[in-house]
Short mmCIF file of C-alpha atoms in Angstrom, two decimals:
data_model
loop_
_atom_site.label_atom_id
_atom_site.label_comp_id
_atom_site.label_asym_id
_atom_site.label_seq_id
_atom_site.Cartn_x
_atom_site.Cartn_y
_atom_site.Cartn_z
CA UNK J 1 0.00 0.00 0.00
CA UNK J 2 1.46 3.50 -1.28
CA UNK J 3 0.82 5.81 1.82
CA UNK J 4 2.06 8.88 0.17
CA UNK J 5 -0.35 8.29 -2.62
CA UNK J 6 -3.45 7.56 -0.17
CA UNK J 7 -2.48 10.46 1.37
CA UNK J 8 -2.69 12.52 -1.61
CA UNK J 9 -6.23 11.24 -2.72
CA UNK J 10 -7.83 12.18 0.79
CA UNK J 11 -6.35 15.67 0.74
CA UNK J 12 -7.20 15.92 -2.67
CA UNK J 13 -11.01 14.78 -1.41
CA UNK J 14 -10.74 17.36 1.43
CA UNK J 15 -9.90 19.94 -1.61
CA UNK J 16 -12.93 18.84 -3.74
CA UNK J 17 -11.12 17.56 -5.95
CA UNK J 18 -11.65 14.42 -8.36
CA UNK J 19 -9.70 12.81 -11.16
CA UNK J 20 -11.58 12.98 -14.47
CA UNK J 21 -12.00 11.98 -18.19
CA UNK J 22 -12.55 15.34 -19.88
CA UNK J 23 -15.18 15.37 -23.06
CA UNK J 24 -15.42 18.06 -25.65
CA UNK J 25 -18.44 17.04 -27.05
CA UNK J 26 -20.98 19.52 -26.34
CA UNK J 27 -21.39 22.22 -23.98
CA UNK J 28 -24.23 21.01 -20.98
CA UNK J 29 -25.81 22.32 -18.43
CA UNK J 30 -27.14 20.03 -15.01
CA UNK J 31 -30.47 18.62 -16.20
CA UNK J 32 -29.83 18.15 -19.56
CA UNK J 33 -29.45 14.83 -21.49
CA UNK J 34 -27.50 14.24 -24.34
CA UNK J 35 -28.33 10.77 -26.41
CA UNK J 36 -25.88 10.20 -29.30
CA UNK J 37 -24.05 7.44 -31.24
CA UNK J 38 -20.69 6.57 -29.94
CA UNK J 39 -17.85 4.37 -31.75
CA UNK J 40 -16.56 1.89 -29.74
CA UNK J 41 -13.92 3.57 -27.90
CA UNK J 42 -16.25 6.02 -26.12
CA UNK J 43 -18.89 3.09 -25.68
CA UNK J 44 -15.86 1.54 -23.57
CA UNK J 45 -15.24 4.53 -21.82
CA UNK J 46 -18.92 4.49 -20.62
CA UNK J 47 -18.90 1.29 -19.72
CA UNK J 48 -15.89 1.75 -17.25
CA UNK J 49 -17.90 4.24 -15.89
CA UNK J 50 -20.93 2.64 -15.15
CA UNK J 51 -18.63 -0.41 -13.06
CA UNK J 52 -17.54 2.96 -10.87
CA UNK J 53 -13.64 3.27 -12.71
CA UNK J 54 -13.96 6.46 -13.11
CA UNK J 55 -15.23 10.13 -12.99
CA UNK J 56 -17.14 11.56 -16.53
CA UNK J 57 -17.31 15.30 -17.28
CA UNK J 58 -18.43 17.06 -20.58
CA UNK J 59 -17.24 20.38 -21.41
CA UNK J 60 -17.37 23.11 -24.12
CA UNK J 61 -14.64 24.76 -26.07
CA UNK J 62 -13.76 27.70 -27.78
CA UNK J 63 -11.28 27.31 -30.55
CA UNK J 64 -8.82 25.05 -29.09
CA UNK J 65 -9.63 26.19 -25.53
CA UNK J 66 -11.37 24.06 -23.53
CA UNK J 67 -13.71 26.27 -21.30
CA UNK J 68 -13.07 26.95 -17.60
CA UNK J 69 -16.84 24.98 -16.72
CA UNK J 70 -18.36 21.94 -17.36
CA UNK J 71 -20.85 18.90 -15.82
CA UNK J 72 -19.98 15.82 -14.75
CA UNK J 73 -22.06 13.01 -16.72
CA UNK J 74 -24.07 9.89 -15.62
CA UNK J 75 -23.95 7.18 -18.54
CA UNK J 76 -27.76 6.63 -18.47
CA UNK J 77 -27.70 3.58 -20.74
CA UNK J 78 -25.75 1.81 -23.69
CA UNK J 79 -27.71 0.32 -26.31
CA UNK J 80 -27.04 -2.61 -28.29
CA UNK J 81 -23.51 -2.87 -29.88
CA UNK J 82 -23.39 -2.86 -33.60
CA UNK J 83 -21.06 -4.83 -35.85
CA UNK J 84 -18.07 -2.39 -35.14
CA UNK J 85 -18.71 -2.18 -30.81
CA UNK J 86 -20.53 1.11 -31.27
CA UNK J 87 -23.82 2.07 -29.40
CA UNK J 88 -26.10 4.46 -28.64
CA UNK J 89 -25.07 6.34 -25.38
CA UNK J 90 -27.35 8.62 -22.99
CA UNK J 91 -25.94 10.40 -20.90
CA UNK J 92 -27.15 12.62 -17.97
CA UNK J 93 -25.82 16.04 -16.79
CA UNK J 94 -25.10 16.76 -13.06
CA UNK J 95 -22.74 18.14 -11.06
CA UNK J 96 -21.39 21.33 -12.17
CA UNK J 97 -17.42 21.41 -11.96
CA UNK J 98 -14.61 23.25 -12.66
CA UNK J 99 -11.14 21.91 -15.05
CA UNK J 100 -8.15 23.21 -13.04
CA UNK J 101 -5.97 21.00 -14.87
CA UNK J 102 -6.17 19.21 -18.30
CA UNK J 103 -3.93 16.90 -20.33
CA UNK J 104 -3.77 16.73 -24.40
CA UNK J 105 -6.44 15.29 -26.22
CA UNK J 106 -5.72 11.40 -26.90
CA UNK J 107 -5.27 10.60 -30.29
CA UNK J 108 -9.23 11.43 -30.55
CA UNK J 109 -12.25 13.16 -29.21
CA UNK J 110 -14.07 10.46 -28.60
CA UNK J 111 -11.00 8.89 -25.88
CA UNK J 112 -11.22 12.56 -24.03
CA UNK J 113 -8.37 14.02 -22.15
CA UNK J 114 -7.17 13.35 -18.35
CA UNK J 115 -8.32 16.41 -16.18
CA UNK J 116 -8.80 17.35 -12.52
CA UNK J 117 -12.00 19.44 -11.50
CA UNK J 118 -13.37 21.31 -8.47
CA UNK J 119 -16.89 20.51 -7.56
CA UNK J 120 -18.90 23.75 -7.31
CA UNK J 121 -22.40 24.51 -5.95
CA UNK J 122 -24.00 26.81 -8.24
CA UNK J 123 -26.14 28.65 -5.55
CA UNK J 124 -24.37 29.04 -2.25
CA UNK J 125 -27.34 27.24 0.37
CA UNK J 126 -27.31 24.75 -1.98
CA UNK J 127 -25.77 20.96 -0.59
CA UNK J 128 -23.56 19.42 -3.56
CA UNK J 129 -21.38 16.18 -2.32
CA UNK J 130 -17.78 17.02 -2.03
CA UNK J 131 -18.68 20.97 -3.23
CA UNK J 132 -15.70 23.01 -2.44
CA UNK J 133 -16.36 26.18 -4.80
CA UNK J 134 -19.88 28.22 -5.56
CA UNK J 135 -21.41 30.93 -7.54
CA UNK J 136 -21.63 33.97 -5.90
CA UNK J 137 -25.13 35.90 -5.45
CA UNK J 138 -27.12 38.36 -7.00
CA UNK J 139 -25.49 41.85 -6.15
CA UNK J 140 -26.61 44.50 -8.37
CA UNK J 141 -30.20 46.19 -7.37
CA UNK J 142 -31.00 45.62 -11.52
CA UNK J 143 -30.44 42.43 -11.67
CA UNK J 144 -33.03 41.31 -9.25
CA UNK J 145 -35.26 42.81 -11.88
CA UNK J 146 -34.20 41.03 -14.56
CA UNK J 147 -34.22 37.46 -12.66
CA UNK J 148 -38.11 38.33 -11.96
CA UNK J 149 -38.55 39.14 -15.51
CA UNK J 150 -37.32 35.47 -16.33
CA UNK J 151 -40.05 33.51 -15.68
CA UNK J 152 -42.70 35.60 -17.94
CA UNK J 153 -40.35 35.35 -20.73
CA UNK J 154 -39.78 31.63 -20.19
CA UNK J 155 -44.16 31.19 -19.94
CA UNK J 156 -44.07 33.49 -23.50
CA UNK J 157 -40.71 31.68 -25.27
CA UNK J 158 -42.68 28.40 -25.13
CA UNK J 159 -46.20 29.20 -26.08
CA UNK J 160 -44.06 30.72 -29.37
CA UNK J 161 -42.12 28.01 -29.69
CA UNK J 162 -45.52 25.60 -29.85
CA UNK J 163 -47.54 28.18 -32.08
CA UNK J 164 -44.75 28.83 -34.63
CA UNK J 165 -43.59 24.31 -34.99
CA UNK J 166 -40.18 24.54 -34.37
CA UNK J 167 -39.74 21.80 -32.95
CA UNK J 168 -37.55 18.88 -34.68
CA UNK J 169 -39.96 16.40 -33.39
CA UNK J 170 -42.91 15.56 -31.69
CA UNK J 171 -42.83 16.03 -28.17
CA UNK J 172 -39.68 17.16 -28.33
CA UNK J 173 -40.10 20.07 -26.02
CA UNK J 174 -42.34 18.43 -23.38
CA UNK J 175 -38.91 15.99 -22.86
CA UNK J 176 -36.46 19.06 -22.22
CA UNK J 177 -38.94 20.14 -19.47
CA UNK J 178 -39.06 16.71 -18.40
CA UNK J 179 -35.14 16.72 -18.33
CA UNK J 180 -34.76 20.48 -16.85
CA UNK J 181 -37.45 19.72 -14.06
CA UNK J 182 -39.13 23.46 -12.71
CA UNK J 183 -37.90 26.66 -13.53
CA UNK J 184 -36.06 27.53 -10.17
CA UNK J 185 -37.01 29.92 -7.93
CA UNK J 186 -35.50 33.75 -7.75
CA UNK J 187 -33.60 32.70 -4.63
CA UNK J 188 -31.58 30.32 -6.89
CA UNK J 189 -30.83 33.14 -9.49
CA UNK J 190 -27.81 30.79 -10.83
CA UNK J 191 -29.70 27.66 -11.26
CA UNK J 192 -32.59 29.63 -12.77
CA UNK J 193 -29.99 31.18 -15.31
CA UNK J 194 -28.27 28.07 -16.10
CA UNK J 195 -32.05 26.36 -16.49
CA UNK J 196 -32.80 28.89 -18.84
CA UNK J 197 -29.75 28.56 -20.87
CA UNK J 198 -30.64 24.58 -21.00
CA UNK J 199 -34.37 25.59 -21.97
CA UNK J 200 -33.21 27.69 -25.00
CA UNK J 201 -30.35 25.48 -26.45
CA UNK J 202 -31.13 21.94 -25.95
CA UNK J 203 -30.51 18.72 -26.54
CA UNK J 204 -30.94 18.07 -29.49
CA UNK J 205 -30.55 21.56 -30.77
CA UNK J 206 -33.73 23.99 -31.96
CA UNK J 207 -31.82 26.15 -33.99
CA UNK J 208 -33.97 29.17 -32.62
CA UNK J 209 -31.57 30.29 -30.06
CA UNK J 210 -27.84 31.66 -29.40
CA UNK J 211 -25.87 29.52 -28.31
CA UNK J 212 -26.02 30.73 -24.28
CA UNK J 213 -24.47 27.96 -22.72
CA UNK J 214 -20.76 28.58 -21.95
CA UNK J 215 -20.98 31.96 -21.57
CA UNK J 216 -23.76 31.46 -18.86
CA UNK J 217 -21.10 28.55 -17.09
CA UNK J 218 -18.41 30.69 -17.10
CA UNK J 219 -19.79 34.16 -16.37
CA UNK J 220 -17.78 35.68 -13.31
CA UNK J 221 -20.96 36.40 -11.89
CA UNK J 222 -24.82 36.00 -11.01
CA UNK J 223 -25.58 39.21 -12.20
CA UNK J 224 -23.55 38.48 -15.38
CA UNK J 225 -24.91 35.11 -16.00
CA UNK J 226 -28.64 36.53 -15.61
CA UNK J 227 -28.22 38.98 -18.01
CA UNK J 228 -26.61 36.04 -20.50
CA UNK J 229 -29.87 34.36 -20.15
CA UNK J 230 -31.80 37.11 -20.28
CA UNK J 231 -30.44 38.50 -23.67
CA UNK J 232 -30.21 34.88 -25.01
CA UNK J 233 -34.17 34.34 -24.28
CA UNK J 234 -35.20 37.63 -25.06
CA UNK J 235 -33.36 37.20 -28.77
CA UNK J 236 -34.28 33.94 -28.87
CA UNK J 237 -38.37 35.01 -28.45
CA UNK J 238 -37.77 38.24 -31.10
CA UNK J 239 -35.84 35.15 -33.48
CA UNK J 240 -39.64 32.94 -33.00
CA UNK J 241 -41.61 36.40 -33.57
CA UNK J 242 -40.26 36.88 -37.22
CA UNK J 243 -41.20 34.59 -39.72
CA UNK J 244 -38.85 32.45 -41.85
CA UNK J 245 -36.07 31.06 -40.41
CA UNK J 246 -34.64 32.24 -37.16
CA UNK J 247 -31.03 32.14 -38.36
#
């Protein structure tokens, strides 16, 4: 038994910190699910991860910058291998986490890239296991407003988004509800930004929104990260208002 090294992964716990497999596949937000098909070198990844060897997180990027924010994944289910080992994979977004260190990509997207991330509650009363970081409140007077103003705007952006058909497929938004759960409260003003953000680009995408969802992850602040979703839902409603196609 390696002492030094036990020793390292409790103060490492302690620190909220994990070991993880980086992805770059899509930027997510807790709630959402992402279903896609995987070759068989992700499908093995999953697998791993389902027998507990290992931690799962799914970022964005920028260019070849991997942003500061991401979720950790739950594989919700493989599906039946085809001829090559590849299989549709769910998988389900939790808790959010920041990359303080990453390694190079290896050899391929789909393999990921060694990284170790900070667990971080996004509002501060908020209990996340092993939580060692959070988002900050609400400190401008105006931004109070604006969080308020969210929930009319989310009641309008959906009865446009029925009227006007845009969805890709039946029922389509009735499962990213289903997936997001309620529209938090005002006194979670960075869950109900990040929900937002989740509402308007989802999984699979609408195309009749900006694409919100880093810059609501990585905003410095609550105020800043309202006014993200804000300006990302109130485009997003003015995109639905005009006819032909929103982009």
């Amino acid at each position: 038994l390696d002492m030094a090294l036990l020793r390292r992964r409790v103060d490492a716990v302690s620190r909220g910190e994990a070991g993880a497999r980086l992805f770059d596949l899509d930027p997510m937000v807790p709630g959402q699910r992402l279903v896609l098909p995987a070759p068989a070198a992700f499908v093995d990844v999953c697998r791993a991860a389902t027998n507990a060897e290992g931690v799962l997180c799914m970022f964005g990027r920028q260019g070849l910058r991997i942003n500061s924010h991401g979720v950790e994944v739950e594989v919700e289910s493989i599906g039946d291998a085809d001829a090559r080992g590849g299989a549709e994979v769910a998988l389900r977004a939790g808790r959010l986490c920041r990359a303080f260190e990453s390694g190079a990509e290896e050899g391929s997207r789909w393999l990921g890239r060694q990284a170790r991330v900070r667990w971080v509650a996004i509002d501060g009363a908020e209990a996340v296991e092993g939580a060692t970081e959070s988002l900050g409140p609400v400190t401008e007077a105006a931004t109070a407003e604006l969080l308020a103003s969210l929930g009319p705007l989310v009641e309008e952006w959906i009865s446009l988004l029925r009227s006007t058909s845009r969805e890709r497929s039946p029922g389509q938004l009735d499962a990213v509800l289903d997936d997001l759960g309620p529209l938090p409260g005002e006194s979670r003003p960075n869950a109900r930004a990040l929900w937002v953000a989740g509402l308007i680009n989802p999984l699979p995408a609408l195309g009749v929104a900006l694409e919100v969802r880093p810059a609501a992850l990585m905003a410095a602040t609550a105020d800043e990260r309202i006014r993200v979703a804000e300006f990302g839902l109130r485009d997003s409603i003015q995109r639905l208002r005009s006819p032909g196609p929103p982009f």
